[in-house]
Short mmCIF file of C-alpha atoms and ligand atoms in Angstrom, two decimals:
data_model
loop_
_atom_site.label_atom_id
_atom_site.label_comp_id
_atom_site.label_asym_id
_atom_site.label_seq_id
_atom_site.Cartn_x
_atom_site.Cartn_y
_atom_site.Cartn_z
CA UNK A 1 235.76 -77.67 38.37
CA UNK A 2 232.55 -76.14 37.20
CA UNK A 3 230.66 -73.56 39.12
CA UNK A 4 226.93 -73.41 39.47
CA UNK A 5 224.34 -70.75 39.75
CA UNK A 6 221.27 -72.36 41.16
CA UNK A 7 217.99 -70.64 41.81
CA UNK A 8 215.16 -72.63 43.30
CA UNK A 9 211.68 -71.26 42.95
CA UNK A 10 208.30 -72.56 43.85
CA UNK A 11 209.39 -75.41 46.04
CA UNK A 12 207.78 -74.09 49.21
CA UNK A 13 204.70 -75.63 47.74
CA UNK A 14 202.63 -76.11 50.85
CA UNK A 15 202.61 -72.47 51.86
CA UNK A 16 199.72 -70.41 50.60
CA UNK A 17 198.22 -71.49 47.32
CA UNK A 18 195.58 -68.80 47.45
CA UNK A 19 197.41 -66.19 45.42
CA UNK A 20 198.39 -68.62 42.70
CA UNK A 21 195.05 -70.18 41.94
CA UNK A 22 192.64 -67.91 40.16
CA UNK A 23 189.04 -68.28 41.13
CA UNK A 24 186.80 -68.18 38.06
CA UNK A 25 183.99 -66.60 40.03
CA UNK A 26 184.20 -64.34 43.01
CA UNK A 27 181.43 -66.02 44.96
CA UNK A 28 183.44 -69.22 45.22
CA UNK A 29 186.57 -67.26 46.11
CA UNK A 30 184.97 -65.71 49.15
CA UNK A 31 183.69 -69.05 50.43
CA UNK A 32 186.96 -70.90 49.80
CA UNK A 33 188.57 -73.05 52.45
CA UNK A 34 191.86 -72.08 54.14
CA UNK A 35 194.89 -71.82 51.83
CA UNK A 36 196.37 -75.26 52.58
CA UNK A 37 193.30 -76.94 51.19
CA UNK A 38 192.45 -74.33 48.58
CA UNK A 39 190.42 -76.06 45.86
CA UNK A 40 192.16 -76.49 42.53
CA UNK A 41 189.26 -74.96 40.69
CA UNK A 42 185.96 -73.49 41.64
CA UNK A 43 182.61 -75.10 40.97
CA UNK A 44 180.66 -74.23 37.84
CA UNK A 45 178.31 -71.31 38.26
CA UNK A 46 175.08 -72.46 39.86
CA UNK A 47 172.74 -70.13 38.02
CA UNK A 48 173.03 -71.54 34.49
CA UNK A 49 169.78 -72.33 32.75
CA UNK A 50 169.09 -75.99 32.25
CA UNK A 51 168.97 -76.89 28.56
CA UNK A 52 167.09 -79.91 27.27
CA UNK A 53 169.39 -81.61 24.70
CA UNK A 54 166.44 -82.27 22.42
CA UNK A 55 165.67 -78.55 22.43
CA UNK A 56 169.29 -77.42 21.94
CA UNK A 57 169.08 -75.87 18.51
CA UNK A 58 171.29 -72.80 18.47
CA UNK A 59 175.04 -72.96 18.90
CA UNK A 60 174.71 -71.06 22.19
CA UNK A 61 172.34 -73.72 23.47
CA UNK A 62 174.63 -76.49 22.26
CA UNK A 63 177.54 -74.91 24.11
CA UNK A 64 175.44 -74.42 27.23
CA UNK A 65 174.29 -78.00 27.17
CA UNK A 66 177.82 -79.38 26.72
CA UNK A 67 179.10 -77.13 29.51
CA UNK A 68 176.34 -78.29 31.84
CA UNK A 69 176.35 -81.96 30.92
CA UNK A 70 180.10 -82.41 31.24
CA UNK A 71 180.81 -80.11 34.20
CA UNK A 72 182.59 -81.45 37.26
CA UNK A 73 181.48 -80.43 40.71
CA UNK A 74 184.09 -79.12 43.12
CA UNK A 75 184.92 -82.52 44.59
CA UNK A 76 185.25 -84.11 41.17
CA UNK A 77 187.56 -81.39 39.97
CA UNK A 78 189.69 -81.60 43.12
CA UNK A 79 190.17 -85.38 42.88
CA UNK A 80 192.55 -84.80 39.97
CA UNK A 81 194.99 -82.68 42.00
CA UNK A 82 197.09 -83.62 45.02
CA UNK A 83 196.15 -81.15 47.75
CA UNK A 84 198.11 -78.06 48.72
CA UNK A 85 199.82 -77.34 45.41
CA UNK A 86 201.21 -74.01 44.28
CA UNK A 87 200.92 -73.99 40.51
CA UNK A 88 203.40 -72.44 38.12
CA UNK A 89 202.96 -72.16 34.36
CA UNK A 90 204.17 -75.22 32.49
CA UNK A 91 203.32 -78.43 30.72
CA UNK A 92 202.45 -79.32 27.13
CA UNK A 93 198.90 -80.26 26.13
CA UNK A 94 198.90 -83.83 24.90
CA UNK A 95 202.30 -84.57 26.41
CA UNK A 96 201.92 -84.07 30.15
CA UNK A 97 199.33 -84.92 32.78
CA UNK A 98 199.03 -81.31 33.88
CA UNK A 99 199.06 -78.07 31.94
CA UNK A 100 199.05 -74.80 33.90
CA UNK A 101 198.71 -71.45 32.15
CA UNK A 102 198.92 -67.89 33.23
CA UNK A 103 196.21 -65.32 32.52
CA UNK A 104 195.21 -61.97 33.98
CA UNK A 105 194.03 -63.57 37.23
CA UNK A 106 197.12 -65.72 37.79
CA UNK A 107 198.17 -69.30 37.09
CA UNK A 108 195.33 -71.77 36.58
CA UNK A 109 195.10 -75.43 35.57
CA UNK A 110 193.88 -75.84 31.99
CA UNK A 111 194.24 -79.54 31.35
CA UNK A 112 194.53 -82.86 33.15
CA UNK A 113 195.14 -85.93 31.00
CA UNK A 114 195.51 -89.57 31.99
CA UNK A 115 195.14 -91.51 35.23
CA UNK A 116 196.53 -90.12 38.49
CA UNK A 117 199.54 -92.46 38.26
CA UNK A 118 200.87 -94.88 35.68
CA UNK A 119 200.21 -92.94 32.49
CA UNK A 120 201.30 -94.76 29.32
CA UNK A 121 201.67 -92.45 26.34
CA UNK A 122 202.24 -94.12 23.02
CA UNK A 123 203.46 -91.14 20.99
CA UNK A 124 206.79 -92.49 19.78
CA UNK A 125 206.91 -92.70 15.99
CA UNK A 126 209.20 -95.72 16.36
CA UNK A 127 206.44 -97.61 18.21
CA UNK A 128 203.23 -98.97 16.63
CA UNK A 129 200.91 -96.40 18.24
CA UNK A 130 198.51 -95.52 15.41
CA UNK A 131 195.28 -97.42 14.72
CA UNK A 132 196.64 -98.94 11.52
CA UNK A 133 199.89 -100.01 13.21
CA UNK A 134 198.09 -101.50 16.22
CA UNK A 135 195.83 -103.47 13.89
CA UNK A 136 198.82 -104.73 11.88
CA UNK A 137 200.60 -105.73 15.09
CA UNK A 138 197.54 -107.63 16.28
CA UNK A 139 197.19 -109.43 12.93
CA UNK A 140 200.91 -110.29 12.77
CA UNK A 141 201.02 -112.06 16.13
CA UNK A 142 204.48 -110.51 16.69
CA UNK A 143 205.58 -109.76 20.28
CA UNK A 144 204.12 -106.54 21.68
CA UNK A 145 206.76 -103.87 22.36
CA UNK A 146 207.09 -103.17 26.12
CA UNK A 147 206.32 -99.49 25.42
CA UNK A 148 202.67 -100.41 24.76
CA UNK A 149 202.34 -101.99 28.22
CA UNK A 150 199.59 -104.40 27.23
CA UNK A 151 198.98 -108.12 26.70
CA UNK A 152 198.06 -109.77 23.41
CA UNK A 153 194.50 -110.23 24.67
CA UNK A 154 194.22 -106.55 25.54
CA UNK A 155 195.58 -105.58 22.11
CA UNK A 156 193.06 -107.86 20.40
CA UNK A 157 190.19 -106.35 22.38
CA UNK A 158 191.43 -102.80 21.74
CA UNK A 159 191.71 -103.43 17.99
CA UNK A 160 188.18 -104.88 17.95
CA UNK A 161 186.86 -101.76 19.72
CA UNK A 162 188.73 -99.44 17.36
CA UNK A 163 187.58 -101.40 14.30
CA UNK A 164 183.95 -100.94 15.35
CA UNK A 165 184.64 -97.25 15.84
CA UNK A 166 186.35 -97.04 12.44
CA UNK A 167 183.26 -98.55 10.79
CA UNK A 168 181.05 -95.91 12.42
CA UNK A 169 183.43 -93.14 11.37
CA UNK A 170 183.74 -94.29 7.77
CA UNK A 171 179.95 -94.53 7.52
CA UNK A 172 179.90 -90.79 8.31
CA UNK A 173 182.61 -89.73 5.89
CA UNK A 174 180.03 -87.42 4.29
CA UNK A 175 179.38 -84.55 6.70
CA UNK A 176 175.74 -84.52 5.58
CA UNK A 177 175.30 -88.01 7.02
CA UNK A 178 176.51 -86.69 10.38
CA UNK A 179 174.08 -83.78 10.20
CA UNK A 180 171.27 -86.20 9.29
CA UNK A 181 172.19 -88.38 12.29
CA UNK A 182 171.79 -85.42 14.65
CA UNK A 183 175.39 -84.21 15.02
CA UNK A 184 175.90 -80.43 15.29
CA UNK A 185 179.12 -78.48 14.91
CA UNK A 186 180.63 -76.46 17.75
CA UNK A 187 181.86 -74.21 14.89
CA UNK A 188 185.43 -74.17 16.28
CA UNK A 189 188.22 -75.52 14.05
CA UNK A 190 191.27 -76.37 16.14
CA UNK A 191 194.71 -76.84 14.58
CA UNK A 192 195.82 -80.50 14.23
CA UNK A 193 192.40 -81.57 15.52
CA UNK A 194 189.49 -80.23 13.45
CA UNK A 195 185.99 -79.26 14.51
CA UNK A 196 183.94 -81.25 17.02
CA UNK A 197 180.45 -82.25 15.86
CA UNK A 198 178.44 -83.39 18.89
CA UNK A 199 175.52 -85.75 19.04
CA UNK A 200 174.00 -83.95 22.01
CA UNK A 201 171.39 -86.60 22.83
CA UNK A 202 174.11 -89.28 23.14
CA UNK A 203 176.19 -87.46 25.75
CA UNK A 204 174.43 -88.89 28.80
CA UNK A 205 174.13 -92.52 27.67
CA UNK A 206 177.50 -94.01 28.63
CA UNK A 207 180.45 -95.54 26.76
CA UNK A 208 180.00 -97.47 23.54
CA UNK A 209 183.17 -97.71 21.39
CA UNK A 210 181.03 -98.02 18.25
CA UNK A 211 178.98 -94.92 19.05
CA UNK A 212 181.15 -91.83 19.71
CA UNK A 213 179.45 -88.68 20.93
CA UNK A 214 181.72 -86.63 18.67
CA UNK A 215 182.84 -86.74 15.04
CA UNK A 216 185.69 -84.49 13.92
CA UNK A 217 185.74 -82.76 10.56
CA UNK A 218 188.18 -80.31 9.01
CA UNK A 219 187.84 -78.15 5.92
CA UNK A 220 188.41 -80.34 2.89
CA UNK A 221 190.58 -77.75 1.14
CA UNK A 222 193.20 -78.06 3.89
CA UNK A 223 192.86 -74.48 5.14
CA UNK A 224 191.96 -73.31 8.63
CA UNK A 225 188.53 -71.74 9.02
CA UNK A 226 188.51 -67.96 8.81
CA UNK A 227 186.20 -67.24 11.78
CA UNK A 228 183.45 -69.52 13.08
CA UNK A 229 182.41 -72.50 10.94
CA UNK A 230 178.91 -72.98 9.56
CA UNK A 231 176.35 -75.41 10.95
CA UNK A 232 174.07 -78.33 10.23
CA UNK A 233 170.57 -77.10 9.44
CA UNK A 234 167.63 -79.38 8.78
CA UNK A 235 169.97 -82.36 8.61
CA UNK A 236 172.27 -80.82 6.01
CA UNK A 237 175.63 -79.09 6.17
CA UNK A 238 175.47 -75.44 5.15
CA UNK A 239 179.16 -74.60 4.89
CA UNK A 240 182.33 -75.40 2.93
CA UNK A 241 183.12 -79.04 2.05
CA UNK A 242 184.44 -80.96 5.07
CA UNK A 243 186.55 -84.10 5.50
CA UNK A 244 186.02 -86.61 8.29
CA UNK A 245 189.29 -86.64 10.27
CA UNK A 246 188.51 -88.45 13.52
CA UNK A 247 186.23 -89.26 16.42
CA UNK A 248 186.08 -88.31 20.08
CA UNK A 249 184.17 -89.19 23.21
CA UNK A 250 182.67 -87.02 25.93
CA UNK A 251 181.27 -88.80 28.97
CA UNK A 252 180.18 -86.61 31.87
CA UNK A 253 181.39 -87.33 35.41
CA UNK A 254 177.76 -87.79 36.44
CA UNK A 255 177.66 -90.79 34.07
CA UNK A 256 181.12 -92.34 34.46
CA UNK A 257 182.37 -90.94 37.76
CA UNK A 258 185.16 -88.65 38.88
CA UNK A 259 187.93 -91.22 38.48
CA UNK A 260 189.75 -91.78 35.20
CA UNK A 261 187.39 -93.85 32.95
CA UNK A 262 188.05 -97.55 32.30
CA UNK A 263 186.81 -97.94 28.75
CA UNK A 264 189.13 -99.05 25.93
CA UNK A 265 191.25 -102.16 26.60
CA UNK A 266 194.86 -101.48 27.62
CA UNK A 267 196.43 -98.34 29.08
CA UNK A 268 196.71 -96.11 25.98
CA UNK A 269 193.42 -94.21 26.34
CA UNK A 270 194.31 -91.16 28.40
CA UNK A 271 191.04 -89.28 28.98
CA UNK A 272 191.26 -85.57 29.67
CA UNK A 273 189.46 -82.81 31.55
CA UNK A 274 189.61 -79.18 30.44
CA UNK A 275 189.82 -76.53 33.15
CA UNK A 276 189.18 -72.82 32.77
CA UNK A 277 188.37 -73.32 29.11
CA UNK A 278 186.82 -70.53 27.06
CA UNK A 279 185.14 -72.24 24.12
CA UNK A 280 184.28 -70.58 20.85
CA UNK A 281 184.88 -66.87 21.18
CA UNK A 282 183.79 -64.57 18.36
CA UNK A 283 186.80 -65.70 16.26
CA UNK A 284 185.76 -69.36 16.55
CA UNK A 285 188.74 -70.31 18.72
CA UNK A 286 189.29 -71.89 22.11
CA UNK A 287 191.20 -69.68 24.54
CA UNK A 288 192.13 -69.57 28.21
CA UNK A 289 190.65 -66.50 29.88
CA UNK A 290 188.95 -65.66 33.18
CA UNK A 291 185.19 -66.14 33.04
CA UNK A 292 184.35 -62.44 32.75
CA UNK A 293 186.85 -61.82 29.93
CA UNK A 294 185.69 -64.97 28.14
CA UNK A 295 182.04 -64.01 28.26
CA UNK A 296 182.81 -60.44 27.18
CA UNK A 297 184.35 -61.94 24.01
CA UNK A 298 181.32 -64.11 23.31
CA UNK A 299 182.91 -67.33 24.56
CA UNK A 300 181.44 -70.14 26.64
CA UNK A 301 183.34 -70.62 29.91
CA UNK A 302 183.75 -73.98 31.63
CA UNK A 303 185.46 -74.30 35.03
CA UNK A 304 185.97 -78.05 34.45
CA UNK A 305 184.72 -80.04 31.44
CA UNK A 306 185.14 -83.74 30.68
CA UNK A 307 185.79 -86.60 30.46
CA UNK A 308 187.00 -86.40 26.84
CA UNK A 309 189.13 -88.59 24.57
CA UNK A 310 190.14 -88.41 20.92
CA UNK A 311 190.32 -91.61 18.89
CA UNK A 312 191.96 -91.24 15.49
CA UNK A 313 190.53 -94.06 13.43
CA UNK A 314 189.62 -92.33 10.14
CA UNK A 315 191.26 -94.20 7.26
CA UNK A 316 192.90 -91.13 5.73
CA UNK A 317 194.19 -89.59 8.97
CA UNK A 318 196.11 -92.36 10.74
CA UNK A 319 197.89 -90.67 13.63
CA UNK A 320 201.61 -91.20 14.17
CA UNK A 321 201.23 -89.43 17.53
CA UNK A 322 199.03 -92.28 18.78
CA UNK A 323 195.48 -93.45 18.20
CA UNK A 324 194.41 -91.59 21.37
CA UNK A 325 196.81 -88.63 21.04
CA UNK A 326 195.68 -85.08 21.68
CA UNK A 327 197.03 -83.91 18.32
CA UNK A 328 197.03 -85.42 14.85
CA UNK A 329 199.87 -84.09 12.72
CA UNK A 330 198.14 -85.20 9.50
CA UNK A 331 195.27 -82.74 10.09
CA UNK A 332 195.47 -79.08 9.03
CA UNK A 333 197.92 -77.46 9.43
CA UNK A 334 199.82 -80.62 8.46
CA UNK A 335 203.05 -80.76 10.43
CA UNK A 336 206.07 -82.87 11.20
CA UNK A 337 204.85 -85.05 14.08
CA UNK A 338 208.10 -84.56 15.98
CA UNK A 339 207.74 -80.76 15.86
CA UNK A 340 204.30 -80.61 17.45
CA UNK A 341 205.44 -81.06 21.02
CA UNK A 342 207.75 -78.04 20.98
CA UNK A 343 204.98 -75.83 19.63
CA UNK A 344 202.68 -76.88 22.47
CA UNK A 345 204.98 -76.26 25.43
CA UNK A 346 203.68 -73.68 27.89
CA UNK A 347 206.14 -71.25 29.44
CA UNK A 348 205.41 -68.75 32.20
CA UNK A 349 206.05 -65.03 32.34
CA UNK A 350 208.72 -65.82 34.94
CA UNK A 351 210.74 -67.64 32.28
CA UNK A 352 213.59 -65.35 31.18
CA UNK A 353 214.21 -64.71 27.49
CA UNK A 354 215.83 -67.74 25.87
CA UNK A 355 215.09 -70.11 28.75
CA UNK A 356 214.85 -73.82 28.03
CA UNK A 357 212.27 -76.13 29.56
CA UNK A 358 212.43 -79.80 30.48
CA UNK A 359 209.10 -81.33 31.42
CA UNK A 360 209.32 -83.97 34.13
CA UNK A 361 206.57 -86.17 32.72
CA UNK A 362 205.80 -89.87 33.12
CA UNK A 363 208.88 -90.34 35.33
CA UNK A 364 211.29 -88.96 32.73
CA UNK A 365 213.29 -85.77 32.42
CA UNK A 366 212.23 -85.03 28.85
CA UNK A 367 213.51 -82.58 26.31
CA UNK A 368 216.89 -81.67 24.88
CA UNK A 369 218.81 -80.98 28.11
CA UNK A 370 221.42 -79.09 26.11
CA UNK A 371 222.08 -75.51 27.13
CA UNK A 372 224.69 -72.81 26.74
CA UNK A 373 226.65 -71.55 29.75
CA UNK A 374 224.38 -69.29 31.78
CA UNK A 375 221.22 -70.22 29.86
CA UNK A 376 218.34 -70.81 32.30
CA UNK A 377 216.87 -74.34 32.30
CA UNK A 378 213.49 -74.86 33.93
CA UNK A 379 212.47 -78.30 35.11
CA UNK A 380 208.67 -78.35 35.28
CA UNK A 381 207.05 -81.24 37.15
CA UNK A 382 203.82 -82.19 35.36
CA UNK A 383 203.47 -85.64 36.92
CA UNK A 384 200.96 -86.25 39.71
CA UNK A 385 203.76 -87.17 42.15
CA UNK A 386 206.73 -85.20 43.53
CA UNK A 387 210.21 -85.54 42.04
CA UNK A 388 213.60 -83.95 42.67
CA UNK A 389 216.36 -82.58 40.45
CA UNK A 390 219.52 -83.54 42.32
CA UNK A 391 223.18 -83.40 41.27
CA UNK A 392 225.10 -86.63 40.74
CA UNK A 393 223.80 -90.17 40.51
CA UNK A 394 221.89 -92.41 42.95
CA UNK A 395 225.20 -94.12 43.86
CA UNK A 396 227.14 -90.89 44.08
CA UNK A 397 224.88 -87.96 44.95
CA UNK A 398 226.26 -84.41 45.12
CA UNK A 399 223.57 -82.57 47.07
CA UNK A 400 225.82 -79.58 47.69
CA UNK A 401 226.19 -78.91 43.95
CA UNK A 402 222.44 -78.56 43.40
CA UNK A 403 219.27 -80.10 44.75
CA UNK A 404 215.75 -78.90 44.07
CA UNK A 405 214.29 -80.48 47.15
CA UNK A 406 210.76 -81.83 46.75
CA UNK A 407 209.25 -80.55 43.48
CA UNK A 408 205.50 -81.00 43.82
CA UNK A 409 203.22 -81.24 40.75
CA UNK A 410 203.02 -77.92 39.00
CA UNK A 411 206.34 -76.65 40.37
CA UNK A 412 209.31 -75.30 38.44
CA UNK A 413 212.99 -75.52 39.35
CA UNK A 414 215.38 -73.19 37.58
CA UNK A 415 219.04 -73.98 37.16
CA UNK A 416 221.92 -72.69 35.07
CA UNK A 417 225.52 -73.77 34.62
CA UNK A 418 228.45 -71.37 34.18
CA UNK A 419 230.96 -73.83 32.73
CA UNK A 420 230.74 -76.16 29.71
CA UNK A 421 230.55 -79.82 30.57
CA UNK A 422 228.26 -82.73 31.20
CA UNK A 423 226.30 -82.71 34.43
CA UNK A 424 224.54 -85.73 35.91
CA UNK A 425 221.28 -85.44 37.76
CA UNK A 426 218.75 -87.83 39.26
CA UNK A 427 215.59 -88.02 41.35
CA UNK A 428 216.15 -88.96 44.98
CA UNK A 429 212.65 -90.44 45.15
CA UNK A 430 212.88 -92.54 41.98
CA UNK A 431 216.47 -93.76 41.39
CA UNK A 432 215.57 -94.96 37.87
CA UNK A 433 215.20 -91.31 36.91
CA UNK A 434 218.62 -90.15 35.74
CA UNK A 435 219.65 -87.61 33.11
CA UNK A 436 222.62 -85.64 31.79
CA UNK A 437 222.64 -81.92 31.05
CA UNK A 438 225.10 -80.97 28.32
CA UNK A 439 226.49 -77.44 28.59
CA UNK A 440 228.40 -76.14 25.58
CA UNK A 441 229.05 -72.83 23.85
CU1 CU B 501 211.04 -88.80 40.82
#
């Protein structure tokens, strides 16, 4: 008979959230509501200068305009979070609805991706999730794999939308054509993504699949930029040669609303909102810092910024992690698609050395679930609904062995096993959710 050492943390989630949610500005912190209804994020600063997109010429103005145009108000930001949560660090950008990170002011949300419930992520290399594969599936008339969760009509409409987008992208393969069309670089090259070139004057005009607000370019020599990228000037690119790698959309909540956008056909387009994002510090990188630290480093802070969506339709950068994935493994630094997830997982400072993490995402206990005796295993709930981690099976529960109780979104549950063996677990709220933890030396 195995013995257990079970430590539950963070499951008293409806106590005070105040200490766990950093307020980006102190004014909002002092006017906050009582702890049980503590807002998930604070509103953008009210004193920013209004920038006319037509007049936005410098990179600072471009950043200001994007931050203003795509900012959520307090209510819009709060809609994305069930109330009364106590966040703990966890999640994986591009793989989970929520990502919470820790910085000097505590744990803050940094990303929300997908609808509140019912997220479909097509990131499985065995499924036809890339633009090219979806188009081939549509042309073949073959049955649609259940993992895509769409009808033949929806697939046909999606492929038509993406084909129109592909034509726009390929017409701007030359970065100079983007500059001539009014796109400007944010000068930040992100790994497995590239640099966003915004058409500022298109940001407020709604969704058109053939007219993305953003084109993505990466350095043509396959290296990462050393510092901030150059810029379009007078309709021409002034920097190193660039390759078109993808497209993206940014549609402000004022234009499309606070709820998850209904745009591309089918459920694969998971739009995201950035929270507590520090864009473009002096090194030309995105980071996650409190507002004051961000601005001290020359960055542009956004409390909440969205809605945004990548669409990987460039001919040479077909994305095995999905046409709407966060990351594209074929973009510098080129990587094994399967390895990207591990490199993106967020762990908290409360994770002991050598701890393993399983994200509870999209109603699955994901990850390896193989540990050594005594090795801590953290289950991190990054769905928008509560789950449990309970010993046994739905037909034969063993609550006395271990039971997390209600794990609200953003909560961790730590467990370790002293003896080798195979341990069953399930979710008491969703009996389809079952998993096995393998413990071996
Ligand atoms: Cu569950």
